[in-house]
mmCIF file of C-alpha atoms and ligand atoms in Angstrom:
data_model
loop_
_atom_site.group_PDB
_atom_site.id
_atom_site.type_symbol
_atom_site.label_atom_id
_atom_site.label_comp_id
_atom_site.label_asym_id
_atom_site.label_seq_id
_atom_site.Cartn_x
_atom_site.Cartn_y
_atom_site.Cartn_z
ATOM 1 C CA MET Z 26 0.461 0.860 -0.204
ATOM 2 C CA ASN Z 27 1.877 3.935 -0.895
ATOM 3 C CA PRO Z 28 -0.730 6.602 0.471
ATOM 4 C CA VAL Z 29 2.225 9.174 -1.296
ATOM 5 C CA ARG Z 30 -0.444 10.996 -3.737
ATOM 6 C CA HIS Z 31 1.832 11.035 -7.365
ATOM 7 C CA SER Z 32 2.160 14.143 -8.174
ATOM 8 C CA GLU Z 33 4.919 15.264 -9.863
ATOM 9 C CA ASN Z 34 7.783 16.994 -7.748
ATOM 10 C CA LYS Z 35 7.250 20.675 -7.854
ATOM 11 C CA LYS Z 36 11.034 21.219 -6.433
ATOM 12 C CA THR Z 37 12.587 18.306 -8.877
ATOM 13 C CA GLY Z 38 10.258 17.601 -11.184
ATOM 14 C CA ILE Z 39 10.634 13.872 -10.448
ATOM 15 C CA SER Z 40 6.933 12.422 -9.891
ATOM 16 C CA HIS Z 41 7.021 10.444 -6.263
ATOM 17 C CA LYS Z 42 6.139 6.739 -8.269
ATOM 18 C CA GLU Z 43 8.843 7.182 -9.577
ATOM 19 C CA LYS Z 44 11.000 4.443 -8.176
ATOM 20 C CA LEU Z 45 13.972 5.587 -7.222
ATOM 21 C CA CYS Z 46 17.588 4.082 -7.468
ATOM 22 C CA GLN Z 47 18.611 1.261 -4.703
ATOM 23 C CA TYR Z 48 21.932 1.035 -2.907
ATOM 24 C CA PRO Z 49 23.665 -2.100 -3.283
ATOM 25 C CA HIS Z 50 25.935 -2.184 -0.799
ATOM 26 C CA VAL Z 51 23.395 -1.718 1.813
ATOM 27 C CA SER Z 52 21.228 -4.371 3.114
ATOM 28 C CA ASN Z 53 18.569 -4.779 4.336
ATOM 29 C CA GLU Z 54 20.673 -5.541 8.008
ATOM 30 C CA MET Z 55 22.425 -2.499 7.731
ATOM 31 C CA ASN Z 56 18.908 -0.964 7.785
ATOM 32 C CA ASN Z 57 17.518 0.271 11.370
ATOM 33 C CA SER Z 58 14.951 -2.650 11.638
ATOM 34 C CA ILE Z 59 12.087 -3.657 13.979
ATOM 35 C CA ASN Z 60 13.263 -6.924 16.532
ATOM 36 C CA GLY Z 61 15.719 -7.570 14.377
ATOM 37 C CA ARG Z 62 13.847 -7.696 10.847
ATOM 38 C CA ALA Z 63 13.703 -5.675 8.395
ATOM 39 C CA PRO Z 64 11.481 -2.683 8.254
ATOM 40 C CA THR Z 65 8.730 -3.766 5.522
ATOM 41 C CA TYR Z 66 7.982 0.599 5.135
ATOM 42 C CA HIS Z 67 9.920 2.927 5.396
ATOM 43 C CA ALA Z 68 8.926 6.799 5.997
ATOM 44 C CA VAL Z 69 10.360 8.774 2.841
ATOM 45 C CA ILE Z 70 10.328 12.803 2.808
ATOM 46 C CA THR Z 71 7.436 12.868 0.249
ATOM 47 C CA GLY Z 72 7.563 17.476 0.507
ATOM 48 C CA CYS Z 73 9.132 20.266 2.523
ATOM 49 C CA GLY Z 74 9.013 23.891 3.371
ATOM 50 C CA SER Z 75 10.524 26.577 4.449
ATOM 51 C CA PHE Z 76 9.640 30.082 5.573
ATOM 52 C CA ALA Z 77 11.492 33.509 7.191
ATOM 53 C CA PRO Z 78 9.852 36.533 8.424
ATOM 54 C CA ALA Z 79 10.926 39.900 5.926
ATOM 55 C CA LYS Z 80 12.729 41.774 8.290
ATOM 56 C CA THR Z 81 16.008 41.248 8.339
ATOM 57 C CA LEU Z 82 19.129 42.860 10.629
ATOM 58 C CA THR Z 83 22.811 42.838 8.936
ATOM 59 C CA ASN Z 84 26.256 42.823 10.546
ATOM 60 C CA GLU Z 85 26.451 46.604 9.888
ATOM 61 C CA GLU Z 86 22.573 47.154 11.978
ATOM 62 C CA LEU Z 87 24.167 44.698 15.185
ATOM 63 C CA ALA Z 88 27.905 46.812 14.922
ATOM 64 C CA LYS Z 89 25.082 50.197 15.398
ATOM 65 C CA MET Z 90 24.010 48.227 18.958
ATOM 66 C CA VAL Z 91 26.496 46.060 20.236
ATOM 67 C CA ASP Z 92 30.646 46.941 19.649
ATOM 68 C CA THR Z 93 31.465 44.052 17.457
ATOM 69 C CA SER Z 94 31.804 44.661 13.597
ATOM 70 C CA ASP Z 95 31.349 43.415 10.535
ATOM 71 C CA GLU Z 96 34.423 41.909 9.631
ATOM 72 C CA TRP Z 97 34.612 40.175 13.361
ATOM 73 C CA ILE Z 98 30.808 38.277 13.349
ATOM 74 C CA THR Z 99 31.621 37.115 9.229
ATOM 75 C CA THR Z 100 35.655 35.511 9.726
ATOM 76 C CA ARG Z 101 34.184 34.559 13.098
ATOM 77 C CA THR Z 102 31.099 33.192 12.267
ATOM 78 C CA GLY Z 103 30.245 32.832 9.008
ATOM 79 C CA ILE Z 104 27.183 35.022 9.246
ATOM 80 C CA LYS Z 105 25.920 38.054 7.701
ATOM 81 C CA VAL Z 106 22.415 38.284 8.057
ATOM 82 C CA ARG Z 107 19.374 36.988 10.606
ATOM 83 C CA HIS Z 108 15.969 37.399 9.465
ATOM 84 C CA ILE Z 109 13.884 37.870 12.653
ATOM 85 C CA THR Z 110 10.386 38.101 12.616
ATOM 86 C CA ALA Z 111 7.744 41.025 14.447
ATOM 87 C CA ASP Z 112 5.754 41.567 17.431
ATOM 88 C CA SER Z 113 2.689 39.877 15.855
ATOM 89 C CA GLU Z 114 5.123 37.203 14.323
ATOM 90 C CA THR Z 115 5.251 33.888 16.673
ATOM 91 C CA THR Z 116 6.841 30.725 16.295
ATOM 92 C CA ALA Z 117 3.162 28.710 15.128
ATOM 93 C CA PHE Z 118 2.437 31.069 12.079
ATOM 94 C CA LEU Z 119 5.712 30.389 10.837
ATOM 95 C CA ALA Z 120 5.583 26.987 11.381
ATOM 96 C CA THR Z 121 2.303 26.750 10.316
ATOM 97 C CA GLU Z 122 3.815 29.318 6.670
ATOM 98 C CA ALA Z 123 6.691 25.946 6.753
ATOM 99 C CA ALA Z 124 4.091 23.156 6.867
ATOM 100 C CA LYS Z 125 1.582 24.646 5.055
ATOM 101 C CA LYS Z 126 4.977 24.762 1.449
ATOM 102 C CA ALA Z 127 5.505 21.039 2.984
ATOM 103 C CA LEU Z 128 2.124 19.608 2.421
ATOM 104 C CA ALA Z 129 1.362 22.029 -0.734
ATOM 105 C CA GLU Z 130 4.542 20.124 -2.517
ATOM 106 C CA ALA Z 131 3.842 16.543 -0.550
ATOM 107 C CA ASN Z 132 0.396 17.310 -1.965
ATOM 108 C CA LEU Z 133 -1.641 16.223 1.329
ATOM 109 C CA ASP Z 134 -4.459 17.676 2.739
ATOM 110 C CA ALA Z 135 -3.913 18.713 5.871
ATOM 111 C CA ALA Z 136 -6.917 17.074 7.335
ATOM 112 C CA ASP Z 137 -5.008 13.794 6.741
ATOM 113 C CA VAL Z 138 -1.673 14.771 8.770
ATOM 114 C CA GLU Z 139 -2.027 11.891 11.398
ATOM 115 C CA LEU Z 140 0.429 12.326 13.941
ATOM 116 C CA ILE Z 141 2.865 16.767 14.165
ATOM 117 C CA ILE Z 142 5.436 17.049 15.413
ATOM 118 C CA VAL Z 143 7.187 20.581 16.545
ATOM 119 C CA ALA Z 144 11.051 21.631 17.667
ATOM 120 C CA THR Z 145 11.158 24.091 19.033
ATOM 121 C CA ILE Z 146 13.057 25.891 22.552
ATOM 122 C CA THR Z 147 10.719 28.897 21.233
ATOM 123 C CA PRO Z 148 7.220 27.854 22.017
ATOM 124 C CA GLU Z 149 4.481 29.512 21.448
ATOM 125 C CA MET Z 150 3.652 29.623 25.396
ATOM 126 C CA VAL Z 151 3.868 27.974 28.395
ATOM 127 C CA PHE Z 152 1.497 25.364 27.037
ATOM 128 C CA PRO Z 153 -0.436 24.126 25.091
ATOM 129 C CA SER Z 154 1.353 22.497 22.423
ATOM 130 C CA THR Z 155 3.474 25.157 19.555
ATOM 131 C CA ALA Z 156 1.627 21.789 17.814
ATOM 132 C CA SER Z 157 -1.410 22.508 19.277
ATOM 133 C CA PHE Z 158 -1.706 25.916 17.873
ATOM 134 C CA VAL Z 159 -0.593 24.664 13.869
ATOM 135 C CA GLN Z 160 -2.774 22.009 13.688
ATOM 136 C CA ARG Z 161 -6.194 24.796 14.546
ATOM 137 C CA ALA Z 162 -4.063 26.562 11.887
ATOM 138 C CA LEU Z 163 -4.155 24.377 9.253
ATOM 139 C CA ARG Z 164 -7.505 21.805 10.054
ATOM 140 C CA ALA Z 165 -5.403 18.998 10.312
ATOM 141 C CA LYS Z 166 -8.399 17.638 12.547
ATOM 142 C CA LYS Z 167 -7.084 13.725 12.197
ATOM 143 C CA ALA Z 168 -4.040 14.374 13.946
ATOM 144 C CA TRP Z 169 -1.914 14.046 17.468
ATOM 145 C CA VAL Z 170 0.753 16.549 17.970
ATOM 146 C CA PHE Z 171 3.138 17.983 20.593
ATOM 147 C CA ASP Z 172 6.404 19.451 20.771
ATOM 148 C CA LEU Z 173 9.498 18.243 21.152
ATOM 149 C CA ALA Z 174 12.828 20.372 22.680
ATOM 150 C CA ALA Z 175 15.506 19.041 21.517
ATOM 151 C CA ALA Z 176 17.122 22.719 20.896
ATOM 152 C CA CYS Z 177 19.253 22.259 17.507
ATOM 153 C CA SER Z 178 18.902 18.806 17.373
ATOM 154 C CA GLY Z 179 14.821 19.420 17.709
ATOM 155 C CA PHE Z 180 14.305 17.717 13.663
ATOM 156 C CA VAL Z 181 16.838 14.987 13.901
ATOM 157 C CA TYR Z 182 15.181 13.887 17.109
ATOM 158 C CA GLY Z 183 11.455 13.648 14.877
ATOM 159 C CA LEU Z 184 12.611 12.245 12.015
ATOM 160 C CA SER Z 185 14.059 9.721 14.231
ATOM 161 C CA ILE Z 186 10.466 9.286 16.163
ATOM 162 C CA VAL Z 187 8.405 9.818 12.873
ATOM 163 C CA GLN Z 188 10.929 6.799 11.711
ATOM 164 C CA GLN Z 189 9.951 4.353 14.474
ATOM 165 C CA PHE Z 190 6.099 4.680 13.769
ATOM 166 C CA ILE Z 191 6.672 4.383 10.660
ATOM 167 C CA GLU Z 192 8.439 1.189 10.166
ATOM 168 C CA SER Z 193 6.430 -0.155 12.718
ATOM 169 C CA GLY Z 194 3.054 0.285 10.605
ATOM 170 C CA ARG Z 195 1.143 2.836 13.481
ATOM 171 C CA ILE Z 196 0.579 5.945 10.834
ATOM 172 C CA GLU Z 197 0.726 6.450 7.949
ATOM 173 C CA ASN Z 198 2.207 10.364 8.009
ATOM 174 C CA ALA Z 199 3.329 12.566 9.718
ATOM 175 C CA LEU Z 200 4.700 16.770 9.014
ATOM 176 C CA VAL Z 201 8.065 17.336 10.809
ATOM 177 C CA ILE Z 202 8.497 20.973 11.480
ATOM 178 C CA GLY Z 203 11.634 22.617 13.326
ATOM 179 C CA ALA Z 204 11.015 26.185 13.875
ATOM 180 C CA GLU Z 205 12.334 28.759 16.407
ATOM 181 C CA THR Z 206 11.838 33.133 17.601
ATOM 182 C CA LEU Z 207 15.230 32.860 19.313
ATOM 183 C CA THR Z 208 15.434 36.441 18.705
ATOM 184 C CA LYS Z 209 12.648 36.815 20.896
ATOM 185 C CA ILE Z 210 15.696 35.573 24.049
ATOM 186 C CA THR Z 211 18.051 37.202 22.246
ATOM 187 C CA ASP Z 212 20.057 39.630 24.786
ATOM 188 C CA TRP Z 213 20.730 42.396 22.705
ATOM 189 C CA THR Z 214 23.458 44.027 24.704
ATOM 190 C CA ASP Z 215 25.794 40.761 24.600
ATOM 191 C CA ARG Z 216 27.861 40.738 21.451
ATOM 192 C CA ARG Z 217 28.952 37.139 22.087
ATOM 193 C CA SER Z 218 25.799 35.769 21.662
ATOM 194 C CA CYS Z 219 23.378 38.375 20.230
ATOM 195 C CA ILE Z 220 25.006 37.916 16.964
ATOM 196 C CA LEU Z 221 24.646 34.051 16.948
ATOM 197 C CA PHE Z 222 20.867 33.961 16.319
ATOM 198 C CA GLY Z 223 17.821 34.584 13.800
ATOM 199 C CA ASP Z 224 14.068 33.626 13.242
ATOM 200 C CA GLY Z 225 12.595 30.863 10.654
ATOM 201 C CA ALA Z 226 11.185 27.704 10.367
ATOM 202 C CA GLY Z 227 11.719 24.827 8.193
ATOM 203 C CA ALA Z 228 9.382 21.321 7.138
ATOM 204 C CA VAL Z 229 8.877 17.970 5.498
ATOM 205 C CA VAL Z 230 6.405 15.165 5.776
ATOM 206 C CA LEU Z 231 6.997 12.262 5.856
ATOM 207 C CA GLU Z 232 4.824 9.173 4.436
ATOM 208 C CA ARG Z 233 4.750 6.038 4.924
ATOM 209 C CA VAL Z 234 5.710 3.595 1.317
ATOM 210 C CA ASP Z 235 6.364 0.284 0.925
ATOM 211 C CA ASP Z 236 8.431 -0.330 -2.320
ATOM 212 C CA GLN Z 237 11.783 0.464 -3.310
ATOM 213 C CA ARG Z 238 12.091 4.012 -1.396
ATOM 214 C CA LYS Z 239 14.131 3.649 1.318
ATOM 215 C CA GLY Z 240 13.469 6.897 3.296
ATOM 216 C CA ILE Z 241 15.182 7.515 6.644
ATOM 217 C CA MET Z 242 17.437 4.538 6.673
ATOM 218 C CA TYR Z 243 19.284 5.494 9.958
ATOM 219 C CA SER Z 244 18.842 7.271 12.843
ATOM 220 C CA THR Z 245 21.425 8.157 16.195
ATOM 221 C CA MET Z 246 20.628 10.348 18.894
ATOM 222 C CA SER Z 247 22.471 10.946 21.847
ATOM 223 C CA SER Z 248 22.506 13.524 25.029
ATOM 224 C CA ASP Z 249 24.615 14.617 27.669
ATOM 225 C CA GLY Z 250 22.650 16.649 30.588
ATOM 226 C CA ASP Z 251 25.903 17.182 32.871
ATOM 227 C CA ARG Z 252 26.783 20.227 30.064
ATOM 228 C CA TRP Z 253 23.319 21.353 29.952
ATOM 229 C CA GLU Z 254 24.900 25.064 31.351
ATOM 230 C CA ALA Z 255 27.723 25.558 28.075
ATOM 231 C CA LEU Z 256 23.558 26.742 26.134
ATOM 232 C CA ASN Z 257 20.330 28.129 28.125
ATOM 233 C CA CYS Z 258 17.589 29.844 28.959
ATOM 234 C CA GLN Z 259 16.546 28.881 32.317
ATOM 235 C CA ALA Z 260 13.344 31.988 32.787
ATOM 236 C CA TYR Z 261 10.547 31.022 32.658
ATOM 237 C CA GLY Z 262 10.786 27.353 34.224
ATOM 238 C CA SER Z 263 9.714 25.682 37.632
ATOM 239 C CA ARG Z 264 13.509 26.507 38.803
ATOM 240 C CA TYR Z 265 12.890 30.590 38.561
ATOM 241 C CA PRO Z 266 9.394 30.918 37.820
ATOM 242 C CA ALA Z 267 7.553 33.585 36.218
ATOM 243 C CA HIS Z 268 5.965 34.528 39.179
ATOM 244 C CA LYS Z 269 9.013 35.018 40.943
ATOM 245 C CA GLU Z 270 11.949 38.511 40.944
ATOM 246 C CA LEU Z 271 14.813 36.198 39.741
ATOM 247 C CA ALA Z 272 18.439 37.055 41.044
ATOM 248 C CA ASP Z 273 19.190 38.370 37.981
ATOM 249 C CA PRO Z 274 17.292 38.895 35.014
ATOM 250 C CA LYS Z 275 19.755 38.250 32.696
ATOM 251 C CA LYS Z 276 17.672 34.343 33.019
ATOM 252 C CA ILE Z 277 15.567 35.707 30.565
ATOM 253 C CA TYR Z 278 17.952 35.333 27.828
ATOM 254 C CA MET Z 279 19.732 32.843 25.710
ATOM 255 C CA GLN Z 280 23.325 31.787 27.933
ATOM 256 C CA ILE Z 281 26.095 30.884 25.883
ATOM 257 C CA LYS Z 282 29.789 29.129 27.086
ATOM 258 C CA GLY Z 283 31.007 29.689 23.429
ATOM 259 C CA ARG Z 284 34.796 27.486 23.159
ATOM 260 C CA GLU Z 285 32.609 24.853 25.047
ATOM 261 C CA VAL Z 286 29.966 23.712 22.248
ATOM 262 C CA TYR Z 287 32.372 25.036 19.692
ATOM 263 C CA GLN Z 288 35.042 21.660 20.788
ATOM 264 C CA GLN Z 289 32.150 19.675 21.084
ATOM 265 C CA ALA Z 290 30.387 20.726 18.667
ATOM 266 C CA ILE Z 291 32.467 20.247 16.227
ATOM 267 C CA ARG Z 292 34.286 16.900 18.254
ATOM 268 C CA ARG Z 293 30.090 15.083 18.175
ATOM 269 C CA ILE Z 294 29.823 16.032 14.672
ATOM 270 C CA VAL Z 295 32.913 13.812 13.793
ATOM 271 C CA GLU Z 296 31.589 10.627 15.565
ATOM 272 C CA THR Z 297 28.015 11.001 14.147
ATOM 273 C CA VAL Z 298 28.849 10.820 11.369
ATOM 274 C CA THR Z 299 31.442 8.107 11.123
ATOM 275 C CA ASP Z 300 28.610 6.503 12.962
ATOM 276 C CA CYS Z 301 26.060 6.529 10.371
ATOM 277 C CA MET Z 302 28.408 5.697 7.914
ATOM 278 C CA ASN Z 303 29.846 2.579 9.043
ATOM 279 C CA HIS Z 304 26.247 1.148 10.676
ATOM 280 C CA CYS Z 305 24.982 2.202 6.670
ATOM 281 C CA GLY Z 306 28.478 0.603 5.001
ATOM 282 C CA LEU Z 307 28.498 3.978 2.939
ATOM 283 C CA GLY Z 308 31.571 5.800 1.358
ATOM 284 C CA LEU Z 309 32.340 9.368 0.867
ATOM 285 C CA ASP Z 310 31.211 8.603 -2.489
ATOM 286 C CA ASP Z 311 27.934 7.413 -1.793
ATOM 287 C CA ILE Z 312 26.769 10.452 0.104
ATOM 288 C CA LYS Z 313 26.046 13.424 -2.323
ATOM 289 C CA MET Z 314 25.472 16.116 1.101
ATOM 290 C CA ILE Z 315 25.989 16.655 4.476
ATOM 291 C CA ILE Z 316 23.877 18.879 5.318
ATOM 292 C CA SER Z 317 24.622 20.224 9.438
ATOM 293 C CA HIS Z 318 22.888 22.306 11.729
ATOM 294 C CA GLN Z 319 23.781 25.099 10.765
ATOM 295 C CA MET Z 320 26.092 27.141 14.266
ATOM 296 C CA ASN Z 321 29.475 28.746 13.187
ATOM 297 C CA ALA Z 322 30.329 28.099 9.150
ATOM 298 C CA ARG Z 323 33.494 27.177 10.924
ATOM 299 C CA ILE Z 324 32.767 24.591 13.143
ATOM 300 C CA ILE Z 325 30.684 22.786 9.959
ATOM 301 C CA GLU Z 326 34.073 23.388 8.312
ATOM 302 C CA SER Z 327 36.245 21.776 10.726
ATOM 303 C CA ALA Z 328 34.448 19.437 11.222
ATOM 304 C CA ALA Z 329 34.469 18.349 7.360
ATOM 305 C CA LYS Z 330 37.779 18.740 7.588
ATOM 306 C CA ARG Z 331 38.349 15.881 10.072
ATOM 307 C CA LEU Z 332 35.218 13.867 7.694
ATOM 308 C CA ASN Z 333 37.420 14.706 4.975
ATOM 309 C CA LEU Z 334 34.527 15.801 2.699
ATOM 310 C CA PRO Z 335 34.682 17.973 -0.121
ATOM 311 C CA ASP Z 336 33.799 21.618 0.346
ATOM 312 C CA GLU Z 337 30.290 20.653 -2.732
ATOM 313 C CA LYS Z 338 28.787 18.058 -0.282
ATOM 314 C CA VAL Z 339 28.936 20.105 2.617
ATOM 315 C CA PHE Z 340 26.167 22.705 2.164
ATOM 316 C CA ILE Z 341 26.405 25.453 4.353
ATOM 317 C CA ASN Z 342 24.038 28.636 3.755
ATOM 318 C CA ILE Z 343 24.150 30.639 7.484
ATOM 319 C CA SER Z 344 25.863 33.642 5.940
ATOM 320 C CA GLU Z 345 21.434 34.263 4.967
ATOM 321 C CA TYR Z 346 19.945 33.209 8.765
ATOM 322 C CA GLY Z 347 22.630 32.733 11.371
ATOM 323 C CA ASN Z 348 21.469 29.714 14.094
ATOM 324 C CA THR Z 349 18.508 29.013 13.578
ATOM 325 C CA SER Z 350 18.156 26.015 16.246
ATOM 326 C CA ALA Z 351 15.831 23.632 15.054
ATOM 327 C CA ALA Z 352 14.849 25.509 12.061
ATOM 328 C CA SER Z 353 17.936 25.601 10.402
ATOM 329 C CA VAL Z 354 18.651 21.848 9.345
ATOM 330 C CA PRO Z 355 15.469 21.540 7.335
ATOM 331 C CA ILE Z 356 15.441 25.578 5.955
ATOM 332 C CA ALA Z 357 18.507 24.998 5.094
ATOM 333 C CA PHE Z 358 17.516 21.447 3.587
ATOM 334 C CA ASP Z 359 14.527 22.966 2.118
ATOM 335 C CA GLU Z 360 17.176 24.480 -0.028
ATOM 336 C CA CYS Z 361 19.524 22.589 -1.126
ATOM 337 C CA VAL Z 362 16.105 20.530 -2.316
ATOM 338 C CA SER Z 363 14.825 23.821 -3.856
ATOM 339 C CA THR Z 364 18.390 24.986 -5.775
ATOM 340 C CA GLY Z 365 18.353 21.385 -7.375
ATOM 341 C CA LYS Z 366 21.481 20.306 -5.329
ATOM 342 C CA ILE Z 367 20.285 17.035 -3.129
ATOM 343 C CA LYS Z 368 17.609 14.974 -5.959
ATOM 344 C CA ARG Z 369 15.360 12.070 -5.610
ATOM 345 C CA GLY Z 370 17.794 8.899 -5.055
ATOM 346 C CA ASP Z 371 20.580 11.051 -3.222
ATOM 347 C CA ILE Z 372 21.934 9.520 0.278
ATOM 348 C CA ILE Z 373 22.151 12.401 2.588
ATOM 349 C CA ILE Z 374 22.645 12.686 5.898
ATOM 350 C CA LEU Z 375 21.500 15.454 7.967
ATOM 351 C CA VAL Z 376 23.564 15.984 10.790
ATOM 352 C CA ALA Z 377 23.448 18.015 13.913
ATOM 353 C CA PHE Z 378 24.912 19.533 17.765
ATOM 354 C CA GLY Z 379 22.993 21.771 20.458
ATOM 355 C CA ALA Z 380 21.406 22.131 23.842
ATOM 356 C CA GLY Z 381 21.181 19.233 26.434
ATOM 357 C CA LEU Z 382 24.067 19.174 25.404
ATOM 358 C CA THR Z 383 21.692 17.090 22.259
ATOM 359 C CA TRP Z 384 23.630 15.147 18.936
ATOM 360 C CA GLY Z 385 21.911 13.726 16.058
ATOM 361 C CA ALA Z 386 21.681 12.270 12.403
ATOM 362 C CA ASN Z 387 19.536 11.152 9.857
ATOM 363 C CA VAL Z 388 20.849 8.691 6.925
ATOM 364 C CA ILE Z 389 17.981 10.433 4.271
ATOM 365 C CA GLU Z 390 18.198 8.135 0.740
ATOM 366 C CA PHE Z 391 16.300 11.366 -0.203
HETATM 367 O O1 UT7 O 22 23.483 25.979 18.244
HETATM 368 C C1 UT7 O 22 24.892 26.033 19.127
HETATM 369 C C2 UT7 O 22 24.728 27.423 19.029
HETATM 370 N N1 UT7 O 22 25.781 27.574 18.923
HETATM 371 C C3 UT7 O 22 27.063 28.183 19.852
HETATM 372 O O2 UT7 O 22 27.101 28.776 21.154
HETATM 373 C C4 UT7 O 22 27.640 29.043 19.392
HETATM 374 C C5 UT7 O 22 29.274 28.286 19.592
HETATM 375 N N2 UT7 O 22 29.795 29.072 19.676
HETATM 376 C C6 UT7 O 22 30.540 29.626 18.464
HETATM 377 O O3 UT7 O 22 30.694 29.873 17.628
HETATM 378 C C7 UT7 O 22 32.023 30.978 18.740
HETATM 379 O O4 UT7 O 22 32.360 30.350 19.732
HETATM 380 C C8 UT7 O 22 31.847 32.442 18.647
HETATM 381 C C9 UT7 O 22 31.219 32.656 17.738
HETATM 382 C C10 UT7 O 22 30.412 32.205 19.710
HETATM 383 C C11 UT7 O 22 32.094 32.500 19.445
HETATM 384 O O5 UT7 O 22 33.907 32.657 18.469
HETATM 385 P P1 UT7 O 22 35.438 32.371 19.261
HETATM 386 O O6 UT7 O 22 36.430 32.249 17.909
HETATM 387 O O7 UT7 O 22 35.154 31.388 19.526
HETATM 388 O O8 UT7 O 22 36.057 33.754 20.107
HETATM 389 P P2 UT7 O 22 36.140 33.384 21.606
HETATM 390 O O9 UT7 O 22 34.793 33.674 22.241
HETATM 391 O O10 UT7 O 22 36.987 33.182 21.720
HETATM 392 O O11 UT7 O 22 36.401 35.303 21.786
HETATM 393 C C12 UT7 O 22 37.612 36.678 21.325
HETATM 394 C C13 UT7 O 22 37.332 37.586 21.372
HETATM 395 C C14 UT7 O 22 37.477 37.504 22.826
HETATM 396 O O12 UT7 O 22 38.427 38.763 22.797
HETATM 397 P P3 UT7 O 22 39.137 38.631 23.814
HETATM 398 O O13 UT7 O 22 39.111 38.313 25.454
HETATM 399 O O14 UT7 O 22 40.547 37.405 22.841
HETATM 400 O O15 UT7 O 22 39.703 40.518 23.881
HETATM 401 C C15 UT7 O 22 36.805 38.370 22.612
HETATM 402 O O16 UT7 O 22 35.605 39.283 23.606
HETATM 403 O O17 UT7 O 22 36.059 38.159 20.972
HETATM 404 C C16 UT7 O 22 35.359 39.307 21.611
HETATM 405 N N3 UT7 O 22 34.300 38.639 21.012
HETATM 406 C C17 UT7 O 22 33.519 39.771 19.931
HETATM 407 N N4 UT7 O 22 34.467 40.581 19.316
HETATM 408 C C18 UT7 O 22 34.245 41.816 18.494
HETATM 409 C C19 UT7 O 22 33.077 37.907 21.179
HETATM 410 N N5 UT7 O 22 32.392 38.323 20.820
HETATM 411 C C20 UT7 O 22 32.502 39.298 19.781
HETATM 412 C C21 UT7 O 22 31.470 40.759 18.669
HETATM 413 N N6 UT7 O 22 32.276 41.114 18.543
HETATM 414 N N7 UT7 O 22 30.119 39.829 18.456
#
């Protein structure tokens, strides 16, 4: 059974029905398995979309707000500009706009969506979930929905969860969205952090197929709670509730230990991509593109160098967005698809690292 609507993919021009190429070196045993058996169903990405607020903030504009320069930001991070939400633009709004594009490309009615996961650390409100607002906006009445708080790794964690539900036969489709309004929790007086972050959203539709397409072939997720202080925003949870005055008013903003994050990120990205390649029996030639969380161009380039990846297999678009946490991987993925950098049948690796600490990756035959 194949529930995918067989429209032509607007970005790739390839029908979803078209059989995708197989990679003989990737055996079934190397795919994720259920009780040691290869899955009958596969979770295939059938649509993607992204959305960024219209308003932007350039490095030059930032240099008028804090003691920094375009030259420092560009050479240390690769960022040139970031998108900033207006007061009226919320996380659910960005998420919904990205989701509409992904659903249109997949030719899937919102009313038929079974699961919506919104990966975010800047939710609409404490509760209900951002996903509840997205469900409401899309009129996706059939779906069960929740938010996923794994910071920058949220989107790859979300794909991994949907992979399990689809491969087990529990659901036929899902919408996974990464959406953030980080500029609403940015300390605009702290030059070490305010230069880094931006707002945006990206979404994919995953559908169950039982044909030759592999879709998500392998996912891996890891965490290290001992390092929670490296990246955090401490108010207003149960530790620092809103009704109590904060001894340190800075706790309402994101705080980062940049150097620690920098070193950990390179180490974990290299480890995780190596694990993916070993697990799936892939060589560098088999991989079309590594799409990393966009946290700093230098981090991605250092990791790529250690993995011996040539420049053309590493996608970087941080110059246009800054770090958008859970939204960065799906925004980058959507750009790769819409610009033809990745095509149906290509094998790609999505990899992310962020607060928690958390990290993870998905190997996908697109
Ligand atoms: O997705 C995960 C979240 N992302 C992160 O947590 C970011 C990871 N870390 C990084 O990307 C980098 O560590 C940063 C971009 C944050 C900082 O780059 P760095 O090369 O690690 O710089 P640094 O922190 O070692 O600072 C070097 C110098 C310092 O001056 P001194 O002490 O050498 O005189 C800083 O005060 O650069 C100074 N500096 C700045 N100068 C101009 C720090 N921020 C700025 C700034 N403009 N915006």
